[in-house]
PDB file of C-alpha atoms in Angstrom:
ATOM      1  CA  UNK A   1      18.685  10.624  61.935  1.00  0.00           C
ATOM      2  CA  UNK A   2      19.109  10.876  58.328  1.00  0.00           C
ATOM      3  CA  UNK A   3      22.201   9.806  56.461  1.00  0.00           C
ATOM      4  CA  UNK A   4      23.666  12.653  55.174  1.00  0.00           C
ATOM      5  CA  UNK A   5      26.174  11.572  52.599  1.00  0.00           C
ATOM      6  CA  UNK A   6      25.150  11.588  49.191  1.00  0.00           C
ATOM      7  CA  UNK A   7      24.694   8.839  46.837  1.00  0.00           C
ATOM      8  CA  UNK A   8      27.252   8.414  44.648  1.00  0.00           C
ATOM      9  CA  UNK A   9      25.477   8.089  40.427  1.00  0.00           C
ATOM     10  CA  UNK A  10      26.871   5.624  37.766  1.00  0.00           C
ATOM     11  CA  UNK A  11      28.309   7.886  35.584  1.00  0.00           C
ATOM     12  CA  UNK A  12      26.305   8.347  32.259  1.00  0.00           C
ATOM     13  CA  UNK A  13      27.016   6.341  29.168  1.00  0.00           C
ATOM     14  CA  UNK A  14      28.761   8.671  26.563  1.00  0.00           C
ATOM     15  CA  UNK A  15      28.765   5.638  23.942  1.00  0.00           C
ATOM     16  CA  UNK A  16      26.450   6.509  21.040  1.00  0.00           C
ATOM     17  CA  UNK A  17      24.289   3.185  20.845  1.00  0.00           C
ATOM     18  CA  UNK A  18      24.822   1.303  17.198  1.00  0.00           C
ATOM     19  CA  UNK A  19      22.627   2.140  14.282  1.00  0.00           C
ATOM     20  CA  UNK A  20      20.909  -1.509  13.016  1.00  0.00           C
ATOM     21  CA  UNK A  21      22.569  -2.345  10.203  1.00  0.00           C
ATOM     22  CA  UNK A  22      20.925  -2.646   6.395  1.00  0.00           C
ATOM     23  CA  UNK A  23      21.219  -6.346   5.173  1.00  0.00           C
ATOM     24  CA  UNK A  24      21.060  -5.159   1.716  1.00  0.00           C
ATOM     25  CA  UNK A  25      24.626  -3.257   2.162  1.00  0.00           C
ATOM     26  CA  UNK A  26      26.194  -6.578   4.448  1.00  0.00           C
ATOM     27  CA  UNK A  27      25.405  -8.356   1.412  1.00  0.00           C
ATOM     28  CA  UNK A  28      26.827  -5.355  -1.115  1.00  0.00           C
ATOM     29  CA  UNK A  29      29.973  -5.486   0.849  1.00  0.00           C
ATOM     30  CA  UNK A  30      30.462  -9.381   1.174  1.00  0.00           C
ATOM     31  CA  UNK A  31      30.153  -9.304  -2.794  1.00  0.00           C
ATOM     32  CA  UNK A  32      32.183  -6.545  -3.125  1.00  0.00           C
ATOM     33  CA  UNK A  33      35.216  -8.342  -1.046  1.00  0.00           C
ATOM     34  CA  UNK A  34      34.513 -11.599  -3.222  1.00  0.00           C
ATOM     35  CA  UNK A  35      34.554 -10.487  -6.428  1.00  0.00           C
ATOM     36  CA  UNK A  36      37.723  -8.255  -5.899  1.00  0.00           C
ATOM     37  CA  UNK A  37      39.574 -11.710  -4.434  1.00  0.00           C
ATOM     38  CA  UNK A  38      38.479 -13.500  -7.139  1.00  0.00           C
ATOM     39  CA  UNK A  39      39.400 -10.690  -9.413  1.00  0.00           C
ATOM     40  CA  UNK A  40      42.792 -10.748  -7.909  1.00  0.00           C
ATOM     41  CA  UNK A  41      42.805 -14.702  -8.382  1.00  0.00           C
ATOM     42  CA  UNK A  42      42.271 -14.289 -11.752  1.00  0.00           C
ATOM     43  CA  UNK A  43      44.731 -11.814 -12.419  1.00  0.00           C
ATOM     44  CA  UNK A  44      47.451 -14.145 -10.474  1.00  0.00           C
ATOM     45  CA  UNK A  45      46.113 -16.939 -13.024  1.00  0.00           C
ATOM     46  CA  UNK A  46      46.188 -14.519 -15.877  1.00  0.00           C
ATOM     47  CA  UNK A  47      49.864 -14.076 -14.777  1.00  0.00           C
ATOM     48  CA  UNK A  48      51.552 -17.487 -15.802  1.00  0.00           C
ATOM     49  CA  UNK A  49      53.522 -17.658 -18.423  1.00  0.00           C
ATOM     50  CA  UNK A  50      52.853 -20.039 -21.059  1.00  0.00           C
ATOM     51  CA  UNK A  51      55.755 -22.071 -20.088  1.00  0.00           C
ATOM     52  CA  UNK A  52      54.177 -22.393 -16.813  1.00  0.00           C
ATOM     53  CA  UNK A  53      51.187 -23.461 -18.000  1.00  0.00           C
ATOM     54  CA  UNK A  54      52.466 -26.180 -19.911  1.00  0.00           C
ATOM     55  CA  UNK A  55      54.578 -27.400 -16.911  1.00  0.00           C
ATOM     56  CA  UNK A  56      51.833 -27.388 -14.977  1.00  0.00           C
ATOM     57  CA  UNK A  57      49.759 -29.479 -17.336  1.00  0.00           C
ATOM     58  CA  UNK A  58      52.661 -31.943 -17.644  1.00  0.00           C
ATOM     59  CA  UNK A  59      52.736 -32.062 -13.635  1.00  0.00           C
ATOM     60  CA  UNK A  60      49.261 -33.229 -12.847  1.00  0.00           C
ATOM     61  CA  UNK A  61      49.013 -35.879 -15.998  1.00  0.00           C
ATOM     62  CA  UNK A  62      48.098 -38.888 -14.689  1.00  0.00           C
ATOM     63  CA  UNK A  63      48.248 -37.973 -11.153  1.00  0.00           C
ATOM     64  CA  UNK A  64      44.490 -36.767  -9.372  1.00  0.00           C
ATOM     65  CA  UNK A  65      46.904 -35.598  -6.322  1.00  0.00           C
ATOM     66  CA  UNK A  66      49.438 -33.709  -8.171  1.00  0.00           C
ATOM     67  CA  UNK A  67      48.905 -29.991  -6.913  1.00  0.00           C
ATOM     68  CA  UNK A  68      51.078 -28.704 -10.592  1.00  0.00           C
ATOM     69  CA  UNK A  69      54.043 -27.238  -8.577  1.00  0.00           C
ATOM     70  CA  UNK A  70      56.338 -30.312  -8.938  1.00  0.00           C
ATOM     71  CA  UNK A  71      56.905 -33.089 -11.510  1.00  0.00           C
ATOM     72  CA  UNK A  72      58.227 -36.687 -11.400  1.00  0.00           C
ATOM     73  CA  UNK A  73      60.243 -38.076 -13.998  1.00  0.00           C
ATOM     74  CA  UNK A  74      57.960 -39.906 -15.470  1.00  0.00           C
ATOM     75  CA  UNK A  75      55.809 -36.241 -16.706  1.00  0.00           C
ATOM     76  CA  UNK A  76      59.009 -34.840 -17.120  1.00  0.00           C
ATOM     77  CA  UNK A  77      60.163 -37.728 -19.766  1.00  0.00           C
ATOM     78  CA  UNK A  78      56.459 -37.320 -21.701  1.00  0.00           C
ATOM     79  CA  UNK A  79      56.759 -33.368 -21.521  1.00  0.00           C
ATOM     80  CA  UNK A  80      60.574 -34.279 -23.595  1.00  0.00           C
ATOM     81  CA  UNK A  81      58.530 -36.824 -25.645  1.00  0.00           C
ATOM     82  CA  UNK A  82      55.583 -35.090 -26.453  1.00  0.00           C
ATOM     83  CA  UNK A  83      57.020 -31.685 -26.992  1.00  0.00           C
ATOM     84  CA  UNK A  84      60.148 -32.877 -29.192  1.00  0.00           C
ATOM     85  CA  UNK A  85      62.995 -31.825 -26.806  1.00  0.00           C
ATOM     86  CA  UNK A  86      63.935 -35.636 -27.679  1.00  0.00           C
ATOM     87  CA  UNK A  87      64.783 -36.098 -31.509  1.00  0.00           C
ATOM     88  CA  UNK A  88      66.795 -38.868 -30.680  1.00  0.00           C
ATOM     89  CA  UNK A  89      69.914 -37.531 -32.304  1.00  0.00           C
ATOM     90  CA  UNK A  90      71.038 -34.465 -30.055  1.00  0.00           C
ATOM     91  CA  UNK A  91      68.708 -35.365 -27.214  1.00  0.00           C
ATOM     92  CA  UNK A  92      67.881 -39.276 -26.367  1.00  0.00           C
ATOM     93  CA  UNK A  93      66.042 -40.662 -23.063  1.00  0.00           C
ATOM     94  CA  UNK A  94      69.194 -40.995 -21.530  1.00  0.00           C
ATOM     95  CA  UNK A  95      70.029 -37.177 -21.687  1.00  0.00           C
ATOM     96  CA  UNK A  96      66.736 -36.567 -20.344  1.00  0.00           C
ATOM     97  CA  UNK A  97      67.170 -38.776 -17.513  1.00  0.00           C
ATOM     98  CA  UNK A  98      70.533 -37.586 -16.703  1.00  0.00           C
ATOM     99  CA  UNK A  99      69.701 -33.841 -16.589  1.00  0.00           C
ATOM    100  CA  UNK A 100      66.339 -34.935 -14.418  1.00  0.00           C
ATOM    101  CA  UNK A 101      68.481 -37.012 -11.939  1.00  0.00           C
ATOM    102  CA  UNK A 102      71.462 -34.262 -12.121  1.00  0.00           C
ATOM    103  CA  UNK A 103      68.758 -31.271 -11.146  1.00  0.00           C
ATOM    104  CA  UNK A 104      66.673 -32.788  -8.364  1.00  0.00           C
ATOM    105  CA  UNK A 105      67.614 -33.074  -5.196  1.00  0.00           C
ATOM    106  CA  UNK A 106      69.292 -36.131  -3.905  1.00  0.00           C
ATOM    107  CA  UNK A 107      66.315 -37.032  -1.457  1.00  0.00           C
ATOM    108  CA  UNK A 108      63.646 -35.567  -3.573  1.00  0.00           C
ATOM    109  CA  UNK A 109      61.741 -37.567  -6.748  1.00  0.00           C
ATOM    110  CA  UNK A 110      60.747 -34.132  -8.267  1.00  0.00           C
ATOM    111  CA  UNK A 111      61.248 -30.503  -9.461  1.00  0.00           C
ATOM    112  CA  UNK A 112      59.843 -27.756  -9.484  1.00  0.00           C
ATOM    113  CA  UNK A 113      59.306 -25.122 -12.530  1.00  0.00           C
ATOM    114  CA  UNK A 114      62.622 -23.458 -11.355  1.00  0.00           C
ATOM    115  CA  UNK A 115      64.328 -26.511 -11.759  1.00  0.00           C
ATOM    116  CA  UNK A 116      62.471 -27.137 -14.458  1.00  0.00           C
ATOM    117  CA  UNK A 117      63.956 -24.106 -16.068  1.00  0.00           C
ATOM    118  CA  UNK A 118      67.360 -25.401 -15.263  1.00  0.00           C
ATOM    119  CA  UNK A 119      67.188 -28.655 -16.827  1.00  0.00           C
ATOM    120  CA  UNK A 120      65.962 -27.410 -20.313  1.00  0.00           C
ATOM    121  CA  UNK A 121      68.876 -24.738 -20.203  1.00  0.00           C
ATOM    122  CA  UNK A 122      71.029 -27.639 -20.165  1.00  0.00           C
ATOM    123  CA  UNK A 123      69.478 -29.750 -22.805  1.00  0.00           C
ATOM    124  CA  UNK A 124      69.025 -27.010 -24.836  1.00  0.00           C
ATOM    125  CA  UNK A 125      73.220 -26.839 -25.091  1.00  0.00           C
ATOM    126  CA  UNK A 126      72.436 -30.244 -26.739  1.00  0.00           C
ATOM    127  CA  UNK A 127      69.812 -29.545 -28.875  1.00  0.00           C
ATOM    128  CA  UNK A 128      70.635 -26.298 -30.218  1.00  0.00           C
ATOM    129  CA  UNK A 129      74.726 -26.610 -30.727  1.00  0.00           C
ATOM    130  CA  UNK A 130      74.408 -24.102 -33.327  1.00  0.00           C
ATOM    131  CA  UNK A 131      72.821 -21.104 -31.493  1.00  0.00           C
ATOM    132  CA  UNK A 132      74.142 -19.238 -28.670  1.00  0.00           C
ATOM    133  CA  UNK A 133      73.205 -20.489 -25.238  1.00  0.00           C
ATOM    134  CA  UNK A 134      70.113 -17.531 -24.789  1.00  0.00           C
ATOM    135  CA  UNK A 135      69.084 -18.545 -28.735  1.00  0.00           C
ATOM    136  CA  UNK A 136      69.004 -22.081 -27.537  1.00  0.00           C
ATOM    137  CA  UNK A 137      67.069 -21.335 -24.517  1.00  0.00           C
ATOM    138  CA  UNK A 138      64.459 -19.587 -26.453  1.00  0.00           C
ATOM    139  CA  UNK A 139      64.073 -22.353 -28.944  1.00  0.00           C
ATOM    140  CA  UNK A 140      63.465 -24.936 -26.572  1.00  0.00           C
ATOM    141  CA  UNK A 141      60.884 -22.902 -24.603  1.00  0.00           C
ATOM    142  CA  UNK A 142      59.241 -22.716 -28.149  1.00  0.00           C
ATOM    143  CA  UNK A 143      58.534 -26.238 -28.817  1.00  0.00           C
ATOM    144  CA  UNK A 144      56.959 -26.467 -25.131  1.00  0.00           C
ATOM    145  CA  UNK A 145      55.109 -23.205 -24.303  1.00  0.00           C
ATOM    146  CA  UNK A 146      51.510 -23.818 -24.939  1.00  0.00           C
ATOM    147  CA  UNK A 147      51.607 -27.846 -25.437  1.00  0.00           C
ATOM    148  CA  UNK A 148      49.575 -30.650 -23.494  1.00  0.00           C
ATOM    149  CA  UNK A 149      50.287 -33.882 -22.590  1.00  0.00           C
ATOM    150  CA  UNK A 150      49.310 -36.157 -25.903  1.00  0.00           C
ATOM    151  CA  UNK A 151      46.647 -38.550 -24.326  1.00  0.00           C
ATOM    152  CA  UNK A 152      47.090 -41.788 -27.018  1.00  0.00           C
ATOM    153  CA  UNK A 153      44.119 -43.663 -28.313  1.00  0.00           C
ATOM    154  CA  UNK A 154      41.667 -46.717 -26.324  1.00  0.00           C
ATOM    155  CA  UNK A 155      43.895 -50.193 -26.495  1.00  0.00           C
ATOM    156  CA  UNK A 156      41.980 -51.932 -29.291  1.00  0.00           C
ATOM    157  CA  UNK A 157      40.514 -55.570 -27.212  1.00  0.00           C
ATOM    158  CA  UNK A 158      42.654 -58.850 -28.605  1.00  0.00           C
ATOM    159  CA  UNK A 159      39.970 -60.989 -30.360  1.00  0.00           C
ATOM    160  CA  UNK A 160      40.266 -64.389 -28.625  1.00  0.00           C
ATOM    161  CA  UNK A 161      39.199 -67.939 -30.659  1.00  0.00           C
ATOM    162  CA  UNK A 162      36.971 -68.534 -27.614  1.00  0.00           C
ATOM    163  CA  UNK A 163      34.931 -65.185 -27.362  1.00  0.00           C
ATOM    164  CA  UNK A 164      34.878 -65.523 -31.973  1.00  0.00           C
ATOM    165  CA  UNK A 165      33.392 -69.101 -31.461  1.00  0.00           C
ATOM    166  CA  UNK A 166      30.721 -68.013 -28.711  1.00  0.00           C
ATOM    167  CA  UNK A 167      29.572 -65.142 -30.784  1.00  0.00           C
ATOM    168  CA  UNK A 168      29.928 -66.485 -33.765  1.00  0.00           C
ATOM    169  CA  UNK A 169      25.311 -67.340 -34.471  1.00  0.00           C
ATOM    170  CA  UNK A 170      26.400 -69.868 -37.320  1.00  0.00           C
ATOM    171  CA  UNK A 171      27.735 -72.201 -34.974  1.00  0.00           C
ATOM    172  CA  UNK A 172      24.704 -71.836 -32.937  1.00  0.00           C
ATOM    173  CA  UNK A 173      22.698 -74.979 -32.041  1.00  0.00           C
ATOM    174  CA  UNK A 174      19.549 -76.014 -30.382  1.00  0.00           C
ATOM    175  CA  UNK A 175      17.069 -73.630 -29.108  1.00  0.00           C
ATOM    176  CA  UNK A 176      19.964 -70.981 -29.422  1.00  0.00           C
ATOM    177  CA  UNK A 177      20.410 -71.407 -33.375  1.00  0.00           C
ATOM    178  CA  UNK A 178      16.516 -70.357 -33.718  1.00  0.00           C
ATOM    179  CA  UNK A 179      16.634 -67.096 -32.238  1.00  0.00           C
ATOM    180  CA  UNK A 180      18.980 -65.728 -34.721  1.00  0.00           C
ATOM    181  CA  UNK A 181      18.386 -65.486 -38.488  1.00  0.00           C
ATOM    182  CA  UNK A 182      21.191 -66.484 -41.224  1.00  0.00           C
ATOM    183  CA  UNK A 183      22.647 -63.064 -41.031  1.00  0.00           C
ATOM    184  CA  UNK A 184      22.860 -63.433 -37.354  1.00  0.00           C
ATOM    185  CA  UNK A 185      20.198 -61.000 -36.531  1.00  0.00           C
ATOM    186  CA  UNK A 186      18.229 -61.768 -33.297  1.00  0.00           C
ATOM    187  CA  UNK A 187      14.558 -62.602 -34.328  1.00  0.00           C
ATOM    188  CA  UNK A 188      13.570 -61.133 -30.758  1.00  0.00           C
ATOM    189  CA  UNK A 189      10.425 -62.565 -29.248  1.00  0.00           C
ATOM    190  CA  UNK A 190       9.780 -64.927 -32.281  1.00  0.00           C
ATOM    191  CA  UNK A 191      13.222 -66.312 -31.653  1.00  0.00           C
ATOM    192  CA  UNK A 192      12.410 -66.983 -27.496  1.00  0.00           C
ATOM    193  CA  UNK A 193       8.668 -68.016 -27.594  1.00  0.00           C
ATOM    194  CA  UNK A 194       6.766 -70.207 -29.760  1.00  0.00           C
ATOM    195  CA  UNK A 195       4.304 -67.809 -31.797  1.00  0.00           C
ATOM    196  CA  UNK A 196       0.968 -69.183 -32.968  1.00  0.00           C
ATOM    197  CA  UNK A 197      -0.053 -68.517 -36.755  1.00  0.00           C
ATOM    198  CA  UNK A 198      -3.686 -67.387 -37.173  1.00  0.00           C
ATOM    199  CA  UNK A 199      -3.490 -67.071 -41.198  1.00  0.00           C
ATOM    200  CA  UNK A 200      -4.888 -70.398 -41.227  1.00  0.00           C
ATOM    201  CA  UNK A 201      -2.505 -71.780 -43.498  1.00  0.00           C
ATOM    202  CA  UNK A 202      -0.367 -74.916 -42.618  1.00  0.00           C
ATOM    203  CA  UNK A 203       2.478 -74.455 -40.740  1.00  0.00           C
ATOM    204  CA  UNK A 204       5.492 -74.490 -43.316  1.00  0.00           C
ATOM    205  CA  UNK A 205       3.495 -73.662 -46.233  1.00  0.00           C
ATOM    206  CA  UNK A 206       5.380 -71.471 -48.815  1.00  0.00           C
ATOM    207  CA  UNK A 207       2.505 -70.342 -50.540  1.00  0.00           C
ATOM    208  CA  UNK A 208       0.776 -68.177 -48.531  1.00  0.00           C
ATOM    209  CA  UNK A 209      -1.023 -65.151 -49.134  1.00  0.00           C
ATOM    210  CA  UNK A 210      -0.924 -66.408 -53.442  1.00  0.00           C
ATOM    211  CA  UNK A 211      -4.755 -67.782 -53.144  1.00  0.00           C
ATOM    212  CA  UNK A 212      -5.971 -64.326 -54.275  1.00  0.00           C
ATOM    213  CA  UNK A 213      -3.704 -63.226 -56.407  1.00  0.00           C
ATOM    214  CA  UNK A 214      -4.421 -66.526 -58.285  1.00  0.00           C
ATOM    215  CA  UNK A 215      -8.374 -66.053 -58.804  1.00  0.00           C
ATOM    216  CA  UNK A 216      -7.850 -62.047 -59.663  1.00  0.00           C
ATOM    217  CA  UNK A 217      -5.952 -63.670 -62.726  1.00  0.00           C
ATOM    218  CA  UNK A 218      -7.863 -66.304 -63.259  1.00  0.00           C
ATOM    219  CA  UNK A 219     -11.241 -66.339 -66.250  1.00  0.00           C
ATOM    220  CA  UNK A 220     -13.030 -68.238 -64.111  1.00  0.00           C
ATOM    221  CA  UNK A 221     -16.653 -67.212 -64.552  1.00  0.00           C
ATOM    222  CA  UNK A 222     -19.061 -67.352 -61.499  1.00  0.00           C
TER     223      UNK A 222
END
């Protein structure tokens, strides 16, 4: 006997299958997304002001780890330095340590820019007594927006009596003395290796090479 119930059918798949997609427009996109974060990078860059720039500068001198959002006191006492904010009348190195040790934190060895900020609003009450206190503020942002840390010059070596009297070829003696010449210039390979003369005159002769000139000007009849 036949079954007579009916067999039940998967219902169809209404999903529209996936067109393959064009690897030149993945790649149009991907760019696309870059360059509009990296525009938007730049424009957050662009963004700093130049008293930002300079702190950051200040931040990361001398330090490969520094990230520019923080400085120690050491940066912060070359940015004063450097800059001028010390003229060693108004402001000394002891203001400038004060204010740094005042506006940090008490566990913390930095500041940030906003701190930053804070500290030169109260040194510029000291160096600017004669303006107003948003005058001063301005004035002292001038002598630091758009500055560097000053990097100074190579330590000159200390000549030493014992490094002068090794390189000093007049003192040479021996083998050494006869590979340099009076003025202390090294003879090279003449001075290390003993050269043989094929002019066939005798060694120590001085001279040579005067034979021919001689009988040019001589009468001699032949």
């Amino acid at each position: 006997m036949a079954d007579s119930k009916p067999k039940s059918t998967k219902p169809a798949n209404k999903t529209p299958p996936k067109s393959p997609s064009d690897p030149a427009k993945d790649r149009a996109a991907k760019r696309l997304s870059c360059d509009s974060n990296s525009s938007h990078e730049g424009a957050v860059a662009g963004d700093l002001s130049a008293l930002e720039e300079a702190f950051r500068k200040f931040a990361i001198h001398g330090d490969t780890r520094a990230t520019g959002k923080e400085m120690h006191g050491k940066n912060w006492s070359k940015l004063c330095k450097d800059c001028h904010v010390i003229d060693g009348k108004n402001v000394t190195v002891t203001d400038v340590d004060i204010v740094f040790s005042k506006i940090k934190g008490k566990s913390s060895r930095t500041i940030t820019f906003d701190q930053f900020k804070e500290a030169l609003q109260e040194l510029s009450k000291k160096r600017f007594k004669d303006k107003s206190d948003e005058e001063a503020v301005q004035e002292i942002y001038k002598l630091i927006e758009g500055k560097a840390p000053v990097i100074s010059g190579v330590t000159k070596a200390i000549s030493s009596p014992t490094v002068s009297r090794l390189t000093d070829t007049s003192k040479f003696t021996g083998s050494h003395k006869e590979r340099f010449d009076p003025s202390g210039k090294g003879k090279g390979r003449a001075g290390r290796e003993d050269l043989v003369d094929a002019s066939g005159y005798v060694s120590g002769y001085k001279h040579a090479g005067t034979y021919d000139h001689k009988v040019q000007g001589s009468n001699w009849i032949v």
